[in-house]
Amino acid sequence: MDAAHHLSIDIETYSDIDIKKAGLYRYAQSPAFSILLFAYSLDGGPVQVIDLAQGEEIPLWILTAMLDPAYIKHAYNAAFEWHCLSQHLPLYGLSMPVDQWRCTMLHALYCGYPTSLDAAGKALGLPQDKQKLAAGKALIRYFCTPCTPTKANGGRTRNLPHHDCAKWELFKTYNGQDVVTEMAIERRLSAFPVPEQVQREWELDQRI
């Protein structure tokens, strides 16, 4: 599909369901699920991070682009972004076409690179400023999963941005850096495109 624009996306989310044990669909269908951060780059431009957890809103042009074939959407493990955004963006009941998405993880796997964004970036020899931030796993545990209630944390079962503002700002940086890394990987692999048949098989997998 030829496109006038390319929109690279990464989201950070919260759910009380363990995605590793229950899978993506139960994870995203939990009443507690929410999208915390939405990072994006349009046509390789500067990355922007929308802080949904603190009341910022996704611009109308992005919501419109989610349904527009003139915008090809890219993400690393795009099945996650596509499903979560399909379920929880205010798209007025319209379905988000999966054939408008490209999965950079699929591209990496097709070219023989590792599954994870971090490992793929390192295997490709990306410079340090294009690699995934190492602090990410700890930040995800802090903000994206339930926490154990203790006297020290006031008995809360979830950490919100105001519970540690410095960590939250770092988490936003981490979110934006994932888009930088995804785009760098996509550029490195662009000489070896995913065959159309493999792309169609990926789309069918998401529909199933």
Short mmCIF file of C-alpha atoms in Angstrom, two decimals:
data_model
loop_
_atom_site.label_atom_id
_atom_site.label_comp_id
_atom_site.label_asym_id
_atom_site.label_seq_id
_atom_site.Cartn_x
_atom_site.Cartn_y
_atom_site.Cartn_z
CA MET A 1 0.00 0.00 0.00
CA ASP A 2 1.40 3.39 -0.96
CA ALA A 3 0.94 6.03 1.70
CA ALA A 4 1.40 9.76 1.88
CA HIS A 5 2.36 9.59 5.57
CA HIS A 6 3.91 7.25 8.10
CA LEU A 7 2.87 7.39 11.76
CA SER A 8 5.13 5.57 14.23
CA ILE A 9 3.44 4.79 17.55
CA ASP A 10 4.21 3.36 20.98
CA ILE A 11 1.81 3.21 23.92
CA GLU A 12 2.21 2.46 27.62
CA THR A 13 -0.77 0.90 29.38
CA TYR A 14 -2.06 -0.26 32.75
CA SER A 15 -4.06 -3.38 33.55
CA ASP A 16 -4.65 -5.50 36.62
CA ILE A 17 -4.38 -8.61 34.40
CA ASP A 18 -0.99 -10.25 33.89
CA ILE A 19 -0.52 -10.21 30.10
CA LYS A 20 2.06 -13.00 30.21
CA LYS A 21 -0.38 -15.34 31.96
CA ALA A 22 -3.69 -14.27 30.43
CA GLY A 23 -2.76 -12.93 26.99
CA LEU A 24 -3.39 -9.64 25.21
CA TYR A 25 -7.16 -9.89 24.85
CA ARG A 26 -7.99 -10.48 28.52
CA TYR A 27 -5.36 -7.88 29.45
CA ALA A 28 -7.00 -5.19 27.31
CA GLN A 29 -10.57 -6.19 28.17
CA SER A 30 -10.13 -5.67 31.91
CA PRO A 31 -12.30 -2.83 33.29
CA ALA A 32 -9.10 -1.53 34.92
CA PHE A 33 -7.25 -1.24 31.58
CA SER A 34 -6.17 2.23 30.52
CA ILE A 35 -3.75 3.83 28.06
CA LEU A 36 -1.28 5.94 30.04
CA LEU A 37 1.01 7.39 27.37
CA PHE A 38 0.82 7.71 23.59
CA ALA A 39 4.09 8.51 21.82
CA TYR A 40 4.23 9.16 18.10
CA SER A 41 6.29 10.51 15.23
CA LEU A 42 4.86 11.67 11.93
CA ASP A 43 7.03 10.98 8.88
CA GLY A 44 10.17 10.54 10.97
CA GLY A 45 9.82 13.90 12.68
CA PRO A 46 10.39 14.71 16.37
CA VAL A 47 8.70 12.32 18.78
CA GLN A 48 5.78 13.70 20.79
CA VAL A 49 4.44 12.08 23.99
CA ILE A 50 0.80 12.57 24.97
CA ASP A 51 0.27 12.15 28.73
CA LEU A 52 -3.20 10.62 28.79
CA ALA A 53 -2.88 9.61 32.44
CA GLN A 54 -2.68 13.28 33.40
CA GLY A 55 -5.51 14.53 31.23
CA GLU A 56 -3.88 15.28 27.88
CA GLU A 57 -5.88 14.24 24.83
CA ILE A 58 -4.94 12.66 21.53
CA PRO A 59 -5.42 15.31 18.80
CA LEU A 60 -8.34 14.88 16.45
CA TRP A 61 -6.02 14.62 13.44
CA ILE A 62 -4.42 11.50 14.93
CA LEU A 63 -7.80 9.92 15.64
CA THR A 64 -8.73 10.63 12.03
CA ALA A 65 -5.39 9.25 10.80
CA MET A 66 -6.10 5.97 12.60
CA LEU A 67 -8.81 5.29 10.03
CA ASP A 68 -7.14 6.92 7.02
CA PRO A 69 -5.30 4.71 4.47
CA ALA A 70 -3.09 7.68 3.63
CA TYR A 71 -1.41 7.10 7.02
CA ILE A 72 0.45 3.83 7.49
CA LYS A 73 0.78 3.08 11.19
CA HIS A 74 4.03 1.48 12.44
CA ALA A 75 4.77 -0.09 15.84
CA TYR A 76 7.03 -2.73 17.34
CA ASN A 77 4.74 -5.68 18.07
CA ALA A 78 1.99 -3.74 16.32
CA ALA A 79 -0.61 -6.34 17.33
CA PHE A 80 -0.51 -4.79 20.82
CA GLU A 81 -0.99 -1.19 19.69
CA TRP A 82 -3.57 -2.13 17.08
CA HIS A 83 -5.73 -4.13 19.48
CA CYS A 84 -5.47 -1.78 22.47
CA LEU A 85 -6.12 1.33 20.41
CA SER A 86 -8.94 -0.38 18.50
CA GLN A 87 -10.65 -1.18 21.79
CA HIS A 88 -10.07 2.05 23.65
CA LEU A 89 -9.68 5.02 21.29
CA PRO A 90 -12.83 7.12 20.71
CA LEU A 91 -13.22 6.16 17.06
CA TYR A 92 -17.00 6.52 17.04
CA GLY A 93 -17.66 2.81 16.68
CA LEU A 94 -15.53 2.45 13.56
CA SER A 95 -13.06 -0.42 13.31
CA MET A 96 -9.36 0.34 12.81
CA PRO A 97 -8.23 -1.38 9.57
CA VAL A 98 -5.39 -3.78 10.35
CA ASP A 99 -4.09 -3.60 6.77
CA GLN A 100 -3.01 -0.01 7.50
CA TRP A 101 -0.54 -1.26 10.14
CA ARG A 102 3.05 -2.46 9.76
CA CYS A 103 4.78 -4.45 12.50
CA THR A 104 8.47 -3.68 12.86
CA MET A 105 8.88 -6.76 15.08
CA LEU A 106 7.61 -8.87 12.17
CA HIS A 107 10.12 -7.09 9.95
CA ALA A 108 12.95 -7.84 12.40
CA LEU A 109 11.95 -11.49 12.69
CA TYR A 110 11.69 -11.84 8.91
CA CYS A 111 15.27 -10.58 8.64
CA GLY A 112 16.50 -12.97 11.33
CA TYR A 113 16.78 -10.57 14.28
CA PRO A 114 15.57 -11.12 17.88
CA THR A 115 11.99 -10.59 19.01
CA SER A 116 12.43 -7.88 21.64
CA LEU A 117 12.91 -4.22 20.74
CA ASP A 118 15.93 -3.98 23.01
CA ALA A 119 17.65 -7.09 21.62
CA ALA A 120 16.90 -6.20 18.01
CA GLY A 121 18.35 -2.71 18.46
CA LYS A 122 21.54 -4.10 19.98
CA ALA A 123 21.86 -6.82 17.33
CA LEU A 124 21.60 -4.17 14.63
CA GLY A 125 24.31 -2.14 16.34
CA LEU A 126 22.17 0.96 16.82
CA PRO A 127 24.01 3.87 18.45
CA GLN A 128 23.26 4.36 22.15
CA ASP A 129 20.93 7.30 21.56
CA LYS A 130 18.76 5.13 19.31
CA GLN A 131 18.52 2.17 21.72
CA LYS A 132 15.78 1.34 24.20
CA LEU A 133 16.28 2.82 27.69
CA ALA A 134 17.49 0.23 30.19
CA ALA A 135 15.33 1.63 33.00
CA GLY A 136 12.14 0.62 31.20
CA LYS A 137 11.41 -2.69 32.94
CA ALA A 138 11.46 -1.13 36.41
CA LEU A 139 9.24 1.76 35.27
CA ILE A 140 6.74 -0.64 33.70
CA ARG A 141 6.57 -2.64 36.93
CA TYR A 142 5.98 0.59 38.86
CA PHE A 143 3.32 2.23 36.69
CA CYS A 144 1.80 -0.50 34.51
CA THR A 145 1.02 -3.26 37.01
CA PRO A 146 -0.69 -3.37 40.42
CA CYS A 147 1.49 -2.81 43.49
CA THR A 148 1.34 -4.53 46.87
CA PRO A 149 -0.44 -2.42 49.51
CA THR A 150 1.83 -1.56 52.43
CA LYS A 151 1.88 0.92 55.30
CA ALA A 152 4.65 2.80 53.51
CA ASN A 153 2.54 3.40 50.39
CA GLY A 154 -0.68 4.11 52.25
CA GLY A 155 -2.27 0.81 51.29
CA ARG A 156 -2.60 1.67 47.61
CA THR A 157 -2.71 -1.04 44.97
CA ARG A 158 -1.53 1.10 42.07
CA ASN A 159 1.16 3.72 41.49
CA LEU A 160 -0.01 6.88 39.71
CA PRO A 161 2.08 9.69 38.21
CA HIS A 162 1.85 11.90 41.31
CA HIS A 163 3.24 9.15 43.53
CA ASP A 164 6.68 9.69 41.95
CA CYS A 165 6.86 12.63 39.55
CA ALA A 166 10.52 12.07 38.69
CA LYS A 167 9.88 8.45 37.71
CA TRP A 168 6.87 9.54 35.66
CA GLU A 169 8.94 12.03 33.67
CA LEU A 170 11.52 9.31 33.03
CA PHE A 171 8.71 6.97 31.96
CA LYS A 172 7.58 9.54 29.39
CA THR A 173 11.14 9.74 28.08
CA TYR A 174 11.23 5.94 27.90
CA ASN A 175 7.96 5.89 25.94
CA GLY A 176 9.27 8.39 23.40
CA GLN A 177 12.60 6.57 23.07
CA ASP A 178 10.79 3.37 22.06
CA VAL A 179 9.47 5.23 19.00
CA VAL A 180 12.99 6.45 18.20
CA THR A 181 14.30 2.87 18.40
CA GLU A 182 11.43 1.43 16.35
CA MET A 183 12.02 3.95 13.56
CA ALA A 184 15.79 3.32 13.59
CA ILE A 185 15.22 -0.43 13.23
CA GLU A 186 12.72 0.11 10.42
CA ARG A 187 15.20 2.30 8.55
CA ARG A 188 17.97 -0.28 8.94
CA LEU A 189 15.74 -3.04 7.55
CA SER A 190 14.09 -1.02 4.78
CA ALA A 191 16.33 -2.55 2.09
CA PHE A 192 14.80 -5.95 2.90
CA PRO A 193 11.01 -5.36 2.91
CA VAL A 194 8.52 -7.86 4.30
CA PRO A 195 6.90 -9.68 1.33
CA GLU A 196 3.28 -8.79 0.69
CA GLN A 197 2.18 -12.38 1.36
CA VAL A 198 3.84 -12.37 4.80
CA GLN A 199 2.16 -9.04 5.59
CA ARG A 200 -1.23 -10.47 4.58
CA GLU A 201 -0.63 -13.50 6.81
CA TRP A 202 0.13 -11.19 9.74
CA GLU A 203 -3.11 -9.27 9.10
CA LEU A 204 -5.10 -12.52 8.97
CA ASP A 205 -3.55 -13.58 12.27
CA GLN A 206 -4.80 -10.37 13.92
CA ARG A 207 -8.31 -10.83 12.50
CA ILE A 208 -8.46 -14.40 13.75
#
